[in-house]
Amino acid sequence: MDFITWTDKMSVGVDSLDADHKKLLGIFNRLHRLIREKDETEKLSLIIEELDEYAGYHFNTEEKILSLCKYPDLEVHKTHHEKISKTLSKFMAKHKKGTDLAKNLEFYDFVSDWMLRHVLGEDRKYVEHISNRNNKKVG
Ligand SMILES: [Fe+2]
Ligand SMILES: [Fe+2]
């Protein structure tokens, strides 16, 4: 069962960013199944690599869009992304050294927090700004 199911309420109002967030939540749900439901149909290393690659791509895209929209809190938002990237890199390094992250609840908590607090929290802070800009453009 999915831990987080996407609903339209989660939309940030930009189709490409919504698609990225859906993809990230999808990766997280697979990780959740693997760790919490002990579903071993997937390999943890593949999920972690996908998460790392996709996070890098998504943070870049989101920052570019926010920059184009002149989002005033872009620098703060970037620091959140950097912190997530650094923590993820640390876990990746542990994983490469042989730590079994499937049994590491700190790793699970970190990714849950990222999805719940950042994707469904911090990222929502720019929704109003983007929506106001779009309305101004149309009006
Ligand atoms: Fe995001
Ligand atoms: Fe973000």
Short mmCIF file of N, CA and C and ligand atoms in Angstrom, two decimals:
data_model
loop_
_atom_site.label_atom_id
_atom_site.label_comp_id
_atom_site.label_asym_id
_atom_site.label_seq_id
_atom_site.Cartn_x
_atom_site.Cartn_y
_atom_site.Cartn_z
N MET A 1 0.83 -1.21 0.00
CA MET A 1 0.00 0.00 0.00
C MET A 1 0.86 1.26 0.00
N ASP A 2 0.43 2.28 -0.74
CA ASP A 2 1.21 3.52 -0.75
C ASP A 2 1.12 4.24 0.58
N PHE A 3 2.25 4.81 1.00
CA PHE A 3 2.26 5.58 2.24
C PHE A 3 1.69 6.98 1.98
N ILE A 4 2.05 7.53 0.81
CA ILE A 4 1.52 8.84 0.44
C ILE A 4 0.87 8.71 -0.94
N THR A 5 -0.41 9.04 -1.00
CA THR A 5 -1.10 8.99 -2.29
C THR A 5 -1.28 10.41 -2.81
N TRP A 6 -0.86 10.63 -4.03
CA TRP A 6 -0.96 11.96 -4.62
C TRP A 6 -2.43 12.38 -4.76
N THR A 7 -2.72 13.63 -4.38
CA THR A 7 -4.05 14.18 -4.66
C THR A 7 -3.84 15.57 -5.27
N ASP A 8 -4.88 16.08 -5.93
CA ASP A 8 -4.75 17.40 -6.58
C ASP A 8 -4.43 18.51 -5.59
N LYS A 9 -4.77 18.28 -4.32
CA LYS A 9 -4.48 19.30 -3.30
C LYS A 9 -2.98 19.52 -3.14
N MET A 10 -2.21 18.55 -3.59
CA MET A 10 -0.75 18.63 -3.45
C MET A 10 -0.12 19.41 -4.60
N SER A 11 -0.93 19.80 -5.57
CA SER A 11 -0.38 20.48 -6.75
C SER A 11 0.24 21.82 -6.36
N VAL A 12 1.38 22.14 -7.03
CA VAL A 12 2.01 23.46 -6.81
C VAL A 12 1.64 24.41 -7.95
N GLY A 13 0.83 23.94 -8.87
CA GLY A 13 0.36 24.81 -9.95
C GLY A 13 1.26 24.85 -11.16
N VAL A 14 2.30 24.05 -11.18
CA VAL A 14 3.19 23.98 -12.36
C VAL A 14 3.25 22.50 -12.75
N ASP A 15 2.74 22.20 -13.96
CA ASP A 15 2.62 20.79 -14.36
C ASP A 15 3.91 20.00 -14.25
N SER A 16 5.02 20.58 -14.71
CA SER A 16 6.28 19.81 -14.71
C SER A 16 6.74 19.53 -13.28
N LEU A 17 6.52 20.50 -12.37
CA LEU A 17 6.93 20.27 -10.97
C LEU A 17 6.00 19.26 -10.30
N ASP A 18 4.72 19.30 -10.64
CA ASP A 18 3.79 18.29 -10.11
C ASP A 18 4.23 16.90 -10.56
N ALA A 19 4.64 16.80 -11.85
CA ALA A 19 5.07 15.50 -12.38
C ALA A 19 6.30 15.02 -11.62
N ASP A 20 7.24 15.94 -11.34
CA ASP A 20 8.44 15.58 -10.57
C ASP A 20 8.06 15.09 -9.18
N HIS A 21 7.15 15.83 -8.52
CA HIS A 21 6.76 15.46 -7.15
C HIS A 21 6.06 14.11 -7.13
N LYS A 22 5.24 13.85 -8.15
CA LYS A 22 4.56 12.54 -8.23
C LYS A 22 5.61 11.44 -8.35
N LYS A 23 6.62 11.72 -9.19
CA LYS A 23 7.68 10.72 -9.40
C LYS A 23 8.44 10.48 -8.08
N LEU A 24 8.78 11.58 -7.37
CA LEU A 24 9.51 11.44 -6.10
C LEU A 24 8.68 10.66 -5.08
N LEU A 25 7.38 11.00 -4.99
CA LEU A 25 6.52 10.28 -4.04
C LEU A 25 6.42 8.80 -4.43
N GLY A 26 6.42 8.54 -5.74
CA GLY A 26 6.38 7.15 -6.22
C GLY A 26 7.62 6.39 -5.78
N ILE A 27 8.78 7.03 -5.90
CA ILE A 27 10.03 6.38 -5.47
C ILE A 27 9.97 6.14 -3.96
N PHE A 28 9.48 7.17 -3.22
CA PHE A 28 9.38 7.03 -1.77
C PHE A 28 8.44 5.88 -1.39
N ASN A 29 7.30 5.76 -2.09
CA ASN A 29 6.36 4.69 -1.76
C ASN A 29 6.98 3.31 -1.98
N ARG A 30 7.83 3.21 -3.01
CA ARG A 30 8.50 1.93 -3.24
C ARG A 30 9.49 1.64 -2.11
N LEU A 31 10.18 2.70 -1.67
CA LEU A 31 11.12 2.56 -0.55
C LEU A 31 10.36 2.14 0.72
N HIS A 32 9.21 2.77 0.93
CA HIS A 32 8.38 2.46 2.09
C HIS A 32 7.98 0.98 2.08
N ARG A 33 7.55 0.50 0.92
CA ARG A 33 7.14 -0.92 0.82
C ARG A 33 8.32 -1.83 1.15
N LEU A 34 9.49 -1.43 0.63
CA LEU A 34 10.67 -2.27 0.83
C LEU A 34 11.09 -2.31 2.31
N ILE A 35 11.09 -1.13 2.94
CA ILE A 35 11.57 -1.06 4.33
C ILE A 35 10.49 -1.46 5.35
N ARG A 36 9.32 -0.84 5.28
CA ARG A 36 8.32 -1.07 6.32
C ARG A 36 7.49 -2.32 6.08
N GLU A 37 7.30 -2.67 4.82
CA GLU A 37 6.46 -3.85 4.57
C GLU A 37 7.30 -5.05 4.16
N LYS A 38 8.62 -4.86 4.27
CA LYS A 38 9.57 -5.95 3.98
C LYS A 38 9.31 -6.62 2.63
N ASP A 39 8.95 -5.76 1.65
CA ASP A 39 8.72 -6.26 0.31
C ASP A 39 10.06 -6.28 -0.42
N GLU A 40 10.53 -7.44 -0.78
CA GLU A 40 11.86 -7.53 -1.37
C GLU A 40 11.84 -7.73 -2.88
N THR A 41 10.75 -7.28 -3.52
CA THR A 41 10.68 -7.44 -4.97
C THR A 41 11.63 -6.46 -5.68
N GLU A 42 12.03 -5.39 -4.95
CA GLU A 42 12.93 -4.42 -5.56
C GLU A 42 14.24 -4.35 -4.80
N LYS A 43 15.27 -3.91 -5.50
CA LYS A 43 16.57 -3.76 -4.85
C LYS A 43 16.70 -2.35 -4.29
N LEU A 44 17.12 -2.27 -3.04
CA LEU A 44 17.27 -0.97 -2.39
C LEU A 44 18.26 -0.08 -3.14
N SER A 45 19.36 -0.68 -3.61
CA SER A 45 20.37 0.16 -4.27
C SER A 45 19.81 0.86 -5.51
N LEU A 46 18.90 0.18 -6.23
CA LEU A 46 18.32 0.82 -7.42
C LEU A 46 17.42 1.98 -7.03
N ILE A 47 16.66 1.79 -5.94
CA ILE A 47 15.77 2.85 -5.49
C ILE A 47 16.58 4.06 -5.01
N ILE A 48 17.64 3.80 -4.27
CA ILE A 48 18.47 4.89 -3.75
C ILE A 48 19.12 5.68 -4.89
N GLU A 49 19.64 4.95 -5.88
CA GLU A 49 20.27 5.64 -7.01
C GLU A 49 19.25 6.48 -7.77
N GLU A 50 18.06 5.92 -7.94
CA GLU A 50 17.01 6.66 -8.65
C GLU A 50 16.63 7.92 -7.86
N LEU A 51 16.52 7.78 -6.55
CA LEU A 51 16.17 8.90 -5.70
C LEU A 51 17.23 10.00 -5.80
N ASP A 52 18.48 9.61 -5.78
CA ASP A 52 19.59 10.56 -5.85
C ASP A 52 19.59 11.30 -7.19
N GLU A 53 19.47 10.53 -8.27
CA GLU A 53 19.47 11.15 -9.61
C GLU A 53 18.28 12.07 -9.78
N TYR A 54 17.12 11.57 -9.38
CA TYR A 54 15.91 12.35 -9.60
C TYR A 54 15.87 13.60 -8.73
N ALA A 55 16.40 13.49 -7.52
CA ALA A 55 16.43 14.66 -6.63
C ALA A 55 17.30 15.74 -7.24
N GLY A 56 18.47 15.36 -7.75
CA GLY A 56 19.38 16.34 -8.36
C GLY A 56 18.70 17.05 -9.51
N TYR A 57 18.05 16.27 -10.36
CA TYR A 57 17.35 16.84 -11.52
C TYR A 57 16.22 17.77 -11.06
N HIS A 58 15.42 17.28 -10.11
CA HIS A 58 14.25 18.06 -9.67
C HIS A 58 14.65 19.36 -8.96
N PHE A 59 15.63 19.30 -8.08
CA PHE A 59 16.04 20.52 -7.36
C PHE A 59 16.48 21.59 -8.35
N ASN A 60 17.24 21.17 -9.36
CA ASN A 60 17.71 22.09 -10.40
C ASN A 60 16.55 22.74 -11.14
N THR A 61 15.62 21.89 -11.58
CA THR A 61 14.46 22.38 -12.34
C THR A 61 13.64 23.34 -11.50
N GLU A 62 13.39 22.94 -10.25
CA GLU A 62 12.55 23.77 -9.37
C GLU A 62 13.23 25.13 -9.14
N GLU A 63 14.53 25.10 -8.88
CA GLU A 63 15.25 26.36 -8.63
C GLU A 63 15.24 27.26 -9.86
N LYS A 64 15.37 26.66 -11.06
CA LYS A 64 15.34 27.47 -12.29
C LYS A 64 13.97 28.15 -12.45
N ILE A 65 12.91 27.37 -12.21
CA ILE A 65 11.55 27.92 -12.36
C ILE A 65 11.32 29.03 -11.32
N LEU A 66 11.75 28.78 -10.08
CA LEU A 66 11.56 29.78 -9.03
C LEU A 66 12.36 31.04 -9.32
N SER A 67 13.52 30.87 -9.94
CA SER A 67 14.34 32.01 -10.30
C SER A 67 13.65 32.83 -11.40
N LEU A 68 13.11 32.14 -12.40
CA LEU A 68 12.39 32.83 -13.48
C LEU A 68 11.18 33.58 -12.94
N CYS A 69 10.56 33.01 -11.91
CA CYS A 69 9.36 33.63 -11.30
C CYS A 69 9.74 34.68 -10.26
N LYS A 70 11.05 34.89 -10.10
CA LYS A 70 11.55 35.85 -9.09
C LYS A 70 10.98 35.58 -7.69
N TYR A 71 11.03 34.32 -7.30
CA TYR A 71 10.54 33.93 -5.97
C TYR A 71 11.44 34.55 -4.90
N PRO A 72 10.91 35.38 -4.02
CA PRO A 72 11.77 36.11 -3.08
C PRO A 72 12.54 35.22 -2.10
N ASP A 73 12.01 34.05 -1.78
CA ASP A 73 12.69 33.19 -0.80
C ASP A 73 13.50 32.07 -1.45
N LEU A 74 13.93 32.33 -2.69
CA LEU A 74 14.67 31.29 -3.43
C LEU A 74 15.93 30.84 -2.69
N GLU A 75 16.68 31.80 -2.13
CA GLU A 75 17.94 31.42 -1.47
C GLU A 75 17.68 30.49 -0.28
N VAL A 76 16.65 30.79 0.48
CA VAL A 76 16.30 29.93 1.63
C VAL A 76 15.90 28.55 1.12
N HIS A 77 15.12 28.56 0.04
CA HIS A 77 14.67 27.28 -0.52
C HIS A 77 15.86 26.45 -0.99
N LYS A 78 16.83 27.16 -1.61
CA LYS A 78 18.03 26.46 -2.09
C LYS A 78 18.79 25.81 -0.94
N THR A 79 18.84 26.49 0.21
CA THR A 79 19.57 25.91 1.35
C THR A 79 18.88 24.63 1.83
N HIS A 80 17.55 24.60 1.73
CA HIS A 80 16.84 23.36 2.10
C HIS A 80 17.24 22.23 1.15
N HIS A 81 17.30 22.56 -0.16
CA HIS A 81 17.69 21.54 -1.15
C HIS A 81 19.12 21.06 -0.88
N GLU A 82 20.01 22.02 -0.60
CA GLU A 82 21.41 21.64 -0.35
C GLU A 82 21.52 20.70 0.84
N LYS A 83 20.75 21.02 1.90
CA LYS A 83 20.80 20.19 3.10
C LYS A 83 20.32 18.76 2.79
N ILE A 84 19.25 18.67 2.03
CA ILE A 84 18.73 17.35 1.67
C ILE A 84 19.77 16.60 0.82
N SER A 85 20.36 17.30 -0.17
CA SER A 85 21.35 16.66 -1.05
C SER A 85 22.55 16.16 -0.26
N LYS A 86 23.01 17.00 0.68
CA LYS A 86 24.18 16.60 1.49
C LYS A 86 23.86 15.37 2.33
N THR A 87 22.70 15.38 2.96
CA THR A 87 22.33 14.23 3.81
C THR A 87 22.18 12.98 2.96
N LEU A 88 21.56 13.14 1.79
CA LEU A 88 21.39 11.99 0.90
C LEU A 88 22.76 11.45 0.47
N SER A 89 23.70 12.36 0.17
CA SER A 89 25.06 11.93 -0.23
C SER A 89 25.72 11.13 0.89
N LYS A 90 25.52 11.59 2.14
CA LYS A 90 26.11 10.86 3.27
C LYS A 90 25.54 9.44 3.35
N PHE A 91 24.23 9.33 3.17
CA PHE A 91 23.62 7.99 3.21
C PHE A 91 24.10 7.14 2.03
N MET A 92 24.26 7.79 0.85
CA MET A 92 24.75 7.06 -0.33
C MET A 92 26.14 6.48 -0.04
N ALA A 93 26.98 7.32 0.59
CA ALA A 93 28.34 6.89 0.90
C ALA A 93 28.30 5.69 1.86
N LYS A 94 27.43 5.76 2.86
CA LYS A 94 27.27 4.65 3.82
C LYS A 94 26.83 3.40 3.09
N HIS A 95 25.89 3.59 2.18
CA HIS A 95 25.34 2.46 1.42
C HIS A 95 26.46 1.79 0.61
N LYS A 96 27.30 2.65 -0.03
CA LYS A 96 28.39 2.10 -0.85
C LYS A 96 29.42 1.35 -0.01
N LYS A 97 29.52 1.77 1.27
CA LYS A 97 30.48 1.08 2.15
C LYS A 97 29.88 -0.19 2.76
N GLY A 98 28.62 -0.47 2.41
CA GLY A 98 28.03 -1.73 2.84
C GLY A 98 26.99 -1.63 3.95
N THR A 99 26.67 -0.40 4.41
CA THR A 99 25.62 -0.28 5.43
C THR A 99 24.28 -0.64 4.80
N ASP A 100 23.53 -1.49 5.47
CA ASP A 100 22.21 -1.87 4.95
C ASP A 100 21.18 -0.82 5.34
N LEU A 101 20.89 0.06 4.38
CA LEU A 101 19.96 1.16 4.68
C LEU A 101 18.52 0.66 4.84
N ALA A 102 18.25 -0.54 4.39
CA ALA A 102 16.90 -1.09 4.56
C ALA A 102 16.60 -1.33 6.03
N LYS A 103 17.67 -1.43 6.83
CA LYS A 103 17.46 -1.64 8.27
C LYS A 103 17.79 -0.38 9.06
N ASN A 104 18.02 0.71 8.33
CA ASN A 104 18.44 1.95 8.97
C ASN A 104 17.24 2.91 9.06
N LEU A 105 16.66 3.00 10.26
CA LEU A 105 15.45 3.82 10.38
C LEU A 105 15.74 5.30 10.22
N GLU A 106 16.99 5.69 10.50
CA GLU A 106 17.38 7.10 10.31
C GLU A 106 17.21 7.49 8.84
N PHE A 107 17.60 6.56 7.97
CA PHE A 107 17.47 6.82 6.53
C PHE A 107 15.99 6.93 6.14
N TYR A 108 15.20 6.02 6.65
CA TYR A 108 13.76 6.04 6.35
C TYR A 108 13.13 7.34 6.86
N ASP A 109 13.50 7.73 8.08
CA ASP A 109 12.96 8.97 8.66
C ASP A 109 13.37 10.19 7.83
N PHE A 110 14.63 10.17 7.37
CA PHE A 110 15.13 11.29 6.56
C PHE A 110 14.30 11.43 5.28
N VAL A 111 14.07 10.32 4.58
CA VAL A 111 13.32 10.40 3.32
C VAL A 111 11.85 10.75 3.59
N SER A 112 11.27 10.19 4.67
CA SER A 112 9.87 10.53 5.00
C SER A 112 9.74 12.02 5.27
N ASP A 113 10.69 12.53 6.03
CA ASP A 113 10.70 13.94 6.38
C ASP A 113 10.80 14.82 5.13
N TRP A 114 11.65 14.40 4.23
CA TRP A 114 11.84 15.12 2.96
C TRP A 114 10.51 15.19 2.21
N MET A 115 9.81 14.07 2.11
CA MET A 115 8.55 14.04 1.38
C MET A 115 7.47 14.86 2.11
N LEU A 116 7.37 14.62 3.41
CA LEU A 116 6.28 15.26 4.16
C LEU A 116 6.55 16.74 4.44
N ARG A 117 7.77 17.04 4.88
CA ARG A 117 8.05 18.43 5.24
C ARG A 117 8.48 19.30 4.07
N HIS A 118 9.22 18.71 3.12
CA HIS A 118 9.66 19.55 2.01
C HIS A 118 8.67 19.52 0.84
N VAL A 119 8.48 18.34 0.25
CA VAL A 119 7.59 18.26 -0.93
C VAL A 119 6.17 18.74 -0.57
N LEU A 120 5.66 18.28 0.58
CA LEU A 120 4.28 18.64 0.94
C LEU A 120 4.24 19.81 1.92
N GLY A 121 5.38 20.43 2.21
CA GLY A 121 5.44 21.55 3.15
C GLY A 121 6.13 22.76 2.54
N GLU A 122 7.47 22.75 2.57
CA GLU A 122 8.25 23.87 2.04
C GLU A 122 7.86 24.26 0.61
N ASP A 123 7.71 23.24 -0.24
CA ASP A 123 7.40 23.51 -1.65
C ASP A 123 6.05 24.23 -1.80
N ARG A 124 5.17 24.06 -0.83
CA ARG A 124 3.87 24.71 -0.94
C ARG A 124 3.97 26.22 -0.71
N LYS A 125 5.09 26.64 -0.12
CA LYS A 125 5.24 28.06 0.19
C LYS A 125 5.36 28.92 -1.07
N TYR A 126 5.80 28.33 -2.19
CA TYR A 126 5.93 29.14 -3.41
C TYR A 126 4.66 29.13 -4.27
N VAL A 127 3.67 28.32 -3.89
CA VAL A 127 2.46 28.18 -4.70
C VAL A 127 1.76 29.52 -4.91
N GLU A 128 1.60 30.27 -3.81
CA GLU A 128 0.86 31.53 -3.91
C GLU A 128 1.61 32.52 -4.80
N HIS A 129 2.94 32.56 -4.64
CA HIS A 129 3.74 33.48 -5.43
C HIS A 129 3.59 33.19 -6.92
N ILE A 130 3.70 31.92 -7.28
CA ILE A 130 3.59 31.53 -8.69
C ILE A 130 2.18 31.82 -9.21
N SER A 131 1.19 31.52 -8.39
CA SER A 131 -0.19 31.72 -8.83
C SER A 131 -0.46 33.23 -9.02
N ASN A 132 0.05 34.08 -8.13
CA ASN A 132 -0.14 35.52 -8.29
C ASN A 132 0.52 36.03 -9.57
N ARG A 133 1.71 35.52 -9.84
CA ARG A 133 2.43 35.94 -11.07
C ARG A 133 1.66 35.53 -12.30
N ASN A 134 1.15 34.30 -12.30
CA ASN A 134 0.39 33.83 -13.46
C ASN A 134 -0.86 34.65 -13.67
N ASN A 135 -1.53 34.99 -12.56
CA ASN A 135 -2.76 35.79 -12.68
C ASN A 135 -2.45 37.18 -13.24
N LYS A 136 -1.30 37.75 -12.80
CA LYS A 136 -0.93 39.08 -13.29
C LYS A 136 -0.68 39.04 -14.81
N LYS A 137 0.01 37.93 -15.22
CA LYS A 137 0.34 37.80 -16.64
C LYS A 137 -0.95 37.77 -17.49
N VAL A 138 -1.92 36.98 -16.98
CA VAL A 138 -3.17 36.83 -17.73
C VAL A 138 -3.94 38.15 -17.70
N GLY A 139 -4.03 38.76 -16.49
CA GLY A 139 -4.81 40.00 -16.35
C GLY A 139 -4.01 41.13 -16.97
FE FE B 1 10.08 20.11 -5.03
FE FE B 2 11.87 22.30 -3.16
#
